[in-house]
mmCIF file of C-alpha atoms and ligand atoms in Angstrom:
data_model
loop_
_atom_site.group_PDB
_atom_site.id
_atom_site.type_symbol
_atom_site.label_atom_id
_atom_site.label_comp_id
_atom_site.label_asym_id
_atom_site.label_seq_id
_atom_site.Cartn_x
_atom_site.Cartn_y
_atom_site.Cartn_z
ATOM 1 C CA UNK A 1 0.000 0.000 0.000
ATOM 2 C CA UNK A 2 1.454 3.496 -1.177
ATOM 3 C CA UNK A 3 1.877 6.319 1.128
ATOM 4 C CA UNK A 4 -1.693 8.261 0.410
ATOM 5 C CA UNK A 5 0.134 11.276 0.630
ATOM 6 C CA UNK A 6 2.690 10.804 -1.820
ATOM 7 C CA UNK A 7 2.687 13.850 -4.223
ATOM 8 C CA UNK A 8 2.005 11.306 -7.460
ATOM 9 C CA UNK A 9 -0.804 9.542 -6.398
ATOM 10 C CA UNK A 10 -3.689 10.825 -7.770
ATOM 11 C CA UNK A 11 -6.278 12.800 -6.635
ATOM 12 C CA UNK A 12 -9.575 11.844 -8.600
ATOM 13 C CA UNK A 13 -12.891 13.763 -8.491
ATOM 14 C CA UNK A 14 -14.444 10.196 -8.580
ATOM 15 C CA UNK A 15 -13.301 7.226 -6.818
ATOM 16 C CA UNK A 16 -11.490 4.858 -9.349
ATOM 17 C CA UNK A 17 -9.865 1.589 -8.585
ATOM 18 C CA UNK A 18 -6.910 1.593 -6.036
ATOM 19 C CA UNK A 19 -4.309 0.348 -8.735
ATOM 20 C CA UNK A 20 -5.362 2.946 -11.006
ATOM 21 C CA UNK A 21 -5.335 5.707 -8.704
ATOM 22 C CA UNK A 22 -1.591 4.407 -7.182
ATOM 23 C CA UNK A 23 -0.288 3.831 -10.599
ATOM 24 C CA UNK A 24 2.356 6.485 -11.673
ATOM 25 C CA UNK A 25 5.567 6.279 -13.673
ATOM 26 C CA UNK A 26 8.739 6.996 -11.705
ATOM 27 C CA UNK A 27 12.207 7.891 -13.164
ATOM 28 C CA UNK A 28 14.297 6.707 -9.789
ATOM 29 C CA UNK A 29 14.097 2.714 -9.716
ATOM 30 C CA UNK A 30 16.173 1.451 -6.539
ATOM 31 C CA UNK A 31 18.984 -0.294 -8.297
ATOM 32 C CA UNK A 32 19.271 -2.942 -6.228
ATOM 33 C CA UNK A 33 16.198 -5.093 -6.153
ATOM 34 C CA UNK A 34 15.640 -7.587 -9.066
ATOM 35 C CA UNK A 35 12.313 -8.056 -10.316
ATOM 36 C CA UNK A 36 11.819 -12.011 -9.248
ATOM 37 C CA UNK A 37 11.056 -14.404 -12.286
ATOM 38 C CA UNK A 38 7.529 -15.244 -11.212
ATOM 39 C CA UNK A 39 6.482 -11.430 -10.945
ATOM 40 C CA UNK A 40 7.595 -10.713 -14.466
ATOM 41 C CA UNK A 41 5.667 -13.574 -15.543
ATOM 42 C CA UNK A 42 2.522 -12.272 -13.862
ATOM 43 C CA UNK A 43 2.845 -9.002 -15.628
ATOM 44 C CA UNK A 44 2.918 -10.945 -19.422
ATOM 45 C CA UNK A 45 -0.192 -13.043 -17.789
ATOM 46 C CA UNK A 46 -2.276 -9.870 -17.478
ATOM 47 C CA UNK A 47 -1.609 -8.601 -20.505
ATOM 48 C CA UNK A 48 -2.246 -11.940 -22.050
ATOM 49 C CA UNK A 49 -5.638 -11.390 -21.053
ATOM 50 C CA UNK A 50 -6.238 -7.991 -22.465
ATOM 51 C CA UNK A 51 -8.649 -7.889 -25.645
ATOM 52 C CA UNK A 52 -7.942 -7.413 -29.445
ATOM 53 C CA UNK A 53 -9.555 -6.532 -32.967
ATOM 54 C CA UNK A 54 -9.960 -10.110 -33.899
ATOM 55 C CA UNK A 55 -8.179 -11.571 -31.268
ATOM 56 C CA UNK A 56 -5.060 -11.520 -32.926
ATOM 57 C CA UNK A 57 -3.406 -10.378 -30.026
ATOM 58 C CA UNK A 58 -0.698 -8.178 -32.074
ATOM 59 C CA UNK A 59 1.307 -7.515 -29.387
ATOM 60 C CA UNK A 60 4.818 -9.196 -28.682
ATOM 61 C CA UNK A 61 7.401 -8.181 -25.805
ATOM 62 C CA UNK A 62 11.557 -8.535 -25.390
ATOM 63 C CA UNK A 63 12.108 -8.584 -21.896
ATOM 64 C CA UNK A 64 16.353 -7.380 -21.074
ATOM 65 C CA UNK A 65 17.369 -8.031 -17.428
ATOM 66 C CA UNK A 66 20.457 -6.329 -16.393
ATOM 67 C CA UNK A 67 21.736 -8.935 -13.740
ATOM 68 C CA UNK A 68 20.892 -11.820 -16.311
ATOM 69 C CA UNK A 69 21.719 -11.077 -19.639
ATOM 70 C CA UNK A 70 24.162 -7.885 -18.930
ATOM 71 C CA UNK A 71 24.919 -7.533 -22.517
ATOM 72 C CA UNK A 72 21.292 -7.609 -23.771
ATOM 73 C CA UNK A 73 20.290 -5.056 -21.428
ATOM 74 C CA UNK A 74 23.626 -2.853 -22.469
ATOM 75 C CA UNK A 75 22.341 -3.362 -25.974
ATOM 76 C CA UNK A 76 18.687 -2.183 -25.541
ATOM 77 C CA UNK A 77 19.838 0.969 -22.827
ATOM 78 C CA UNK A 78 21.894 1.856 -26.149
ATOM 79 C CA UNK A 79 19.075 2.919 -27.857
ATOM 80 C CA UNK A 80 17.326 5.063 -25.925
ATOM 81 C CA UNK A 81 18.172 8.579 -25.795
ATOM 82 C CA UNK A 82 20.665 10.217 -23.759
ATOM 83 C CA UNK A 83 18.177 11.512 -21.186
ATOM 84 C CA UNK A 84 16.071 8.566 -21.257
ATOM 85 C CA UNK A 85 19.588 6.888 -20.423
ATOM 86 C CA UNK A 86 20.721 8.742 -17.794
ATOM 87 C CA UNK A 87 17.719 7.755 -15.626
ATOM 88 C CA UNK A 88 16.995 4.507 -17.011
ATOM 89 C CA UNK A 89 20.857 2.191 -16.544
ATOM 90 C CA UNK A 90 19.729 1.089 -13.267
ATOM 91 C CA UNK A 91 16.433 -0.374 -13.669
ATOM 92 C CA UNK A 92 16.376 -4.064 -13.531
ATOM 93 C CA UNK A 93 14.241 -4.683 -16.179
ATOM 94 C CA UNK A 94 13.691 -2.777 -19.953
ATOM 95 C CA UNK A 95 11.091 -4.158 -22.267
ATOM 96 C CA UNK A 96 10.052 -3.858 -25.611
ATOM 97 C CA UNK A 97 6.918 -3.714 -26.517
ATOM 98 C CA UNK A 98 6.473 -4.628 -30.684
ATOM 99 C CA UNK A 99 3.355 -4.549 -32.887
ATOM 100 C CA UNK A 100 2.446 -6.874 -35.491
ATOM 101 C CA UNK A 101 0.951 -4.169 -37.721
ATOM 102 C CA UNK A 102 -0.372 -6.473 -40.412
ATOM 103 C CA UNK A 103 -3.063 -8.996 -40.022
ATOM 104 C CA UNK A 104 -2.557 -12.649 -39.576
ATOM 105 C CA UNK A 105 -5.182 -14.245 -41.492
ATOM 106 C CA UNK A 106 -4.609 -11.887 -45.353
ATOM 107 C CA UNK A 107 -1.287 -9.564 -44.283
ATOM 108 C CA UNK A 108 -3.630 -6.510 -44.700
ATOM 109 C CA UNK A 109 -2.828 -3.588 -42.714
ATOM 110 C CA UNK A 110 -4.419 -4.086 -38.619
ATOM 111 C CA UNK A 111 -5.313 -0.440 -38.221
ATOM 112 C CA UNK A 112 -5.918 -1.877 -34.630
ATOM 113 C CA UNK A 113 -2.693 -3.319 -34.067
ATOM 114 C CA UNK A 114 -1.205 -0.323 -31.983
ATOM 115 C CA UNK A 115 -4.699 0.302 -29.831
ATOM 116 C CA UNK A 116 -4.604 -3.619 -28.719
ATOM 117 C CA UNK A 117 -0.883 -3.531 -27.758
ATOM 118 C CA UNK A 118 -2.025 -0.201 -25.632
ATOM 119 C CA UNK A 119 -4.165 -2.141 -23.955
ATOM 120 C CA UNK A 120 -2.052 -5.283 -22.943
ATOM 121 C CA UNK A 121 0.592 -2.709 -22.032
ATOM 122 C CA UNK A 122 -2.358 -1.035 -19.787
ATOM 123 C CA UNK A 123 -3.126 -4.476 -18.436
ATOM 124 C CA UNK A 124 0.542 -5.363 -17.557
ATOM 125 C CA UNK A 125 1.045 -1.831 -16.355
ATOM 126 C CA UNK A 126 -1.654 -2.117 -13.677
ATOM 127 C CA UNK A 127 -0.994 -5.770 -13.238
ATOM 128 C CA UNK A 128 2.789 -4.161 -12.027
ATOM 129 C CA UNK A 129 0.733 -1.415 -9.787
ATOM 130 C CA UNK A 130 -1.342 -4.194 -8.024
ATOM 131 C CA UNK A 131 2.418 -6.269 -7.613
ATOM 132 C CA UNK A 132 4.051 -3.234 -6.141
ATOM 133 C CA UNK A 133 6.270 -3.281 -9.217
ATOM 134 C CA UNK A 134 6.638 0.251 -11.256
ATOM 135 C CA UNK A 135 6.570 1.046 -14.820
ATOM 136 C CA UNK A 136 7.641 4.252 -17.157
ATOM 137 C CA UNK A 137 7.179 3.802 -20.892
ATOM 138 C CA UNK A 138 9.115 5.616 -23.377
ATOM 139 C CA UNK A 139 9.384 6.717 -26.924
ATOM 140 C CA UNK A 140 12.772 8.379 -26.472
ATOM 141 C CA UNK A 141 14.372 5.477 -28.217
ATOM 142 C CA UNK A 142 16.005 4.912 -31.815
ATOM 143 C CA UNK A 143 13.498 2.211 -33.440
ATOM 144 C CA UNK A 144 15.853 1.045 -36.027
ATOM 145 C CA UNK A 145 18.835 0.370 -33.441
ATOM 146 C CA UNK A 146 15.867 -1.617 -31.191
ATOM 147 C CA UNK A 147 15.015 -3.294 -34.315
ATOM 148 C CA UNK A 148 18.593 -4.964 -34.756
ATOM 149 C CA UNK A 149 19.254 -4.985 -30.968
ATOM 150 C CA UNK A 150 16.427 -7.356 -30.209
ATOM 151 C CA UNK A 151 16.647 -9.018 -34.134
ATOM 152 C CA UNK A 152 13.248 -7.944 -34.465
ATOM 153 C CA UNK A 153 11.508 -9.393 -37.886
ATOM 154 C CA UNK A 154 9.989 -6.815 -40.322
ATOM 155 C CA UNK A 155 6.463 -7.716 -39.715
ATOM 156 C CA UNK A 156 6.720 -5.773 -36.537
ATOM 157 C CA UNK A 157 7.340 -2.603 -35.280
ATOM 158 C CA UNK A 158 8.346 -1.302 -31.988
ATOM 159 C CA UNK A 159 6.309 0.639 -30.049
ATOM 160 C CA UNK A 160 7.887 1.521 -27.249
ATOM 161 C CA UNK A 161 10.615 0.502 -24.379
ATOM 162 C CA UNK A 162 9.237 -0.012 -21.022
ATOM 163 C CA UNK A 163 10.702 0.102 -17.815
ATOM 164 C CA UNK A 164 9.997 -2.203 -14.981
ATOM 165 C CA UNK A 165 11.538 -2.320 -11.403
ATOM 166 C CA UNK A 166 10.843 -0.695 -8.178
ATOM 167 C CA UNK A 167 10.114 2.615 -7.597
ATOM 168 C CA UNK A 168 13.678 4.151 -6.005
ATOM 169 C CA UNK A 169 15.446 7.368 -3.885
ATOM 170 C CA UNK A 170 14.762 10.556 -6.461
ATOM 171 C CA UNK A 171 17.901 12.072 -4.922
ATOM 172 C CA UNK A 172 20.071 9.680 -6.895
ATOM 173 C CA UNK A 173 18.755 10.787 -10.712
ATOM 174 C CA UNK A 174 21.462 12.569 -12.432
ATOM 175 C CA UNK A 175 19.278 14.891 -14.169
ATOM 176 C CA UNK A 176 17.873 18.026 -11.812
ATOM 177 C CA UNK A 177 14.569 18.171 -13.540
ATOM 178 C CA UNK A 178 14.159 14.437 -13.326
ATOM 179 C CA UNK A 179 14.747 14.964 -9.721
ATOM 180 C CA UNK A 180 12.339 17.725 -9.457
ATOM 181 C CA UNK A 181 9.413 15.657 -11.480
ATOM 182 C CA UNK A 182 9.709 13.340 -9.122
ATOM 183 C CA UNK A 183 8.064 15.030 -6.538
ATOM 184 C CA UNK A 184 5.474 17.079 -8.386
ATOM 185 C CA UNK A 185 1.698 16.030 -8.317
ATOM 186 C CA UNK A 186 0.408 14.568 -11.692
ATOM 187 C CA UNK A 187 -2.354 16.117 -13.747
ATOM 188 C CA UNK A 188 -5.112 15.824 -16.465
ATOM 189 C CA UNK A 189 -7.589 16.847 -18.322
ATOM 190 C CA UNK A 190 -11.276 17.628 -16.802
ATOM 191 C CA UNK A 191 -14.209 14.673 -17.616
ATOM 192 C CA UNK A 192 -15.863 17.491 -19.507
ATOM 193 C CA UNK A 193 -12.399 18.184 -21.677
ATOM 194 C CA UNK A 194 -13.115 14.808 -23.304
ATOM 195 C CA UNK A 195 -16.027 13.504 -22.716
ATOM 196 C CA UNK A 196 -19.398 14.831 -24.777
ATOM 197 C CA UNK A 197 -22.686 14.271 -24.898
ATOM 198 C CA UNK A 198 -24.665 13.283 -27.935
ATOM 199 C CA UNK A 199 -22.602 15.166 -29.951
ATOM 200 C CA UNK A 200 -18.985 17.228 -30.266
ATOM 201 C CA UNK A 201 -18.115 19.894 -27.419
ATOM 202 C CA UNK A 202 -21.229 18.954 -25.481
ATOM 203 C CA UNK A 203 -20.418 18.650 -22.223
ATOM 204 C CA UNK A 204 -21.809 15.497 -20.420
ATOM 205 C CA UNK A 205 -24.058 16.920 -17.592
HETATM 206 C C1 FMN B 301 3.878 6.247 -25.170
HETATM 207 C C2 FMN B 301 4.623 6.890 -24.023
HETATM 208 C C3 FMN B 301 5.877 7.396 -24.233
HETATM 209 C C4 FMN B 301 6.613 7.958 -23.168
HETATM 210 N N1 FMN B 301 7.927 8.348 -23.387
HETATM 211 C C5 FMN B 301 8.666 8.739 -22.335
HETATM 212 C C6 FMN B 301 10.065 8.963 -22.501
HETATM 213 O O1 FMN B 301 10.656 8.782 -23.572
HETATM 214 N N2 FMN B 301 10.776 9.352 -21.417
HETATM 215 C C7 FMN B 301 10.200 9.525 -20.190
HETATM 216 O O2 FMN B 301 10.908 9.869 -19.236
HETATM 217 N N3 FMN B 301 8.880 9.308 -20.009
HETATM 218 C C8 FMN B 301 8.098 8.912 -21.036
HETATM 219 N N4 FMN B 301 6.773 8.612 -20.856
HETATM 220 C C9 FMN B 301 6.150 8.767 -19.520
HETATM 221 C C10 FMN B 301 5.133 9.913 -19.526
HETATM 222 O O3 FMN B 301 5.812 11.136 -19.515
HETATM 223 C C11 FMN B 301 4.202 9.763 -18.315
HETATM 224 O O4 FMN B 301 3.478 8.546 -18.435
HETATM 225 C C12 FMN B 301 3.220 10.931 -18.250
HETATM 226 O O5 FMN B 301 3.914 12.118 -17.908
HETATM 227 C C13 FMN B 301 2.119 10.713 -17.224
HETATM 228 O O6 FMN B 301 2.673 10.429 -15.977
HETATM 229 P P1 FMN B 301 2.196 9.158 -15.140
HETATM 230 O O7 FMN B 301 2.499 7.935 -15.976
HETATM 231 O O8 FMN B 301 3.043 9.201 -13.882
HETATM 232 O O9 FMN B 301 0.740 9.310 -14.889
HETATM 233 C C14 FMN B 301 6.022 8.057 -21.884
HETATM 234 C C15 FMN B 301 4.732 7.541 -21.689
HETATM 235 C C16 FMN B 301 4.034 6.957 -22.723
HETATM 236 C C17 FMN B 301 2.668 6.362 -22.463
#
């Protein structure tokens, strides 16, 4: 159970599930605890279970652990971005996440593809929440080095490289804005921002 007053735990104006609500993505991942074998495999079970256009289930991940396969995980950290980087060398686990952007059954484009692997990354992200575990996703990465760093066929694209680990001391992050980030509440957009009623830019009553 999180501390309720921890600045990134949010606030909602409606009560919301307690994984959702505790779910945030930190930068500082404590260095020195290893995500065990059996938790990992609980986060691929949940998003095993998340739905798809046509149950095709386009989603495929390459787990890197830095104790186990050091030069895997060197490999993979290479590729994301020098800020990305700085934060990210310590966390025990990176993942990516890959898309299978053409359909199975006729190789036509899955316009789908990258909503469903959203979703199992949602699933596996609270899955991680409910596990104590923590998760930041990130884009800051170079998708043709991930693509030959992971061998990655050309049916598939990758989506995005995941962190996993457990949430860590801020004061350690290199970077003074990461440090700073760390500590300030999260925010979004009202109901009535994005939700309508009936029809566009009618606010649901
Ligand atoms: C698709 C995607 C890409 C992201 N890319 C990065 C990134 O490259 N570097 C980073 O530090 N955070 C990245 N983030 C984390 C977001 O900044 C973070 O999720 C957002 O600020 C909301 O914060 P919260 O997850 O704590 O609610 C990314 C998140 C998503 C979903």
């Amino acid at each position: 159970m999180p501390d309720p007053a921890h600045p990134k735990i949010a606030r909602p104006d409606h009560e919301i599930l307690d994984v959702i609500r505790d779910r945030w993505s930190p930068r500082a991942f404590d260095a020195d605890r290893d995500v065990a074998d059996a938790d990992l495999r609980t986060l691929f079970e949940a998003a095993r279970w998340a739905p798809s256009s046509r149950n095709e289930q386009p989603w495929r991940f390459v787990v890197a652990r830095r104790r186990q396969s050091p030069d895997a995980f060197a490999a993979m950290l290479a590729t994301l971005t020098r800020k990305n980087q700085a934060w990210a060398a310590v966390v025990p686990v990176l993942l990516v996440v890959a898309v299978r952007t053409t359909h199975e059954i006729d190789d036509l484009v899955n316009s789908h593809a990258w909503y469903d692997a959203g979703q199992a990354v949602a699933f596996l992200t609270l899955q991680a929440t409910a596990q104590g575990l923590s998760t930041r996703q990130m884009q800051g990465f170079d998708p043709a080095a991930v693509r030959a760093a992971c061998h990655m066929p050309a049916l598939y694209e990758p989506a995005i490289v995941m962190a996993v680990g457990y949430a860590g001391d801020p004061s350690r992050l290199a970077i003074e804005y990461h440090r700073t980030d760390e500590a300030s509440p999260r925010s979004r957009r009202a109901i009535r921002e994005f939700v309508y009623a009936d029809i566009w830019d009618n606010p649901l009553p």
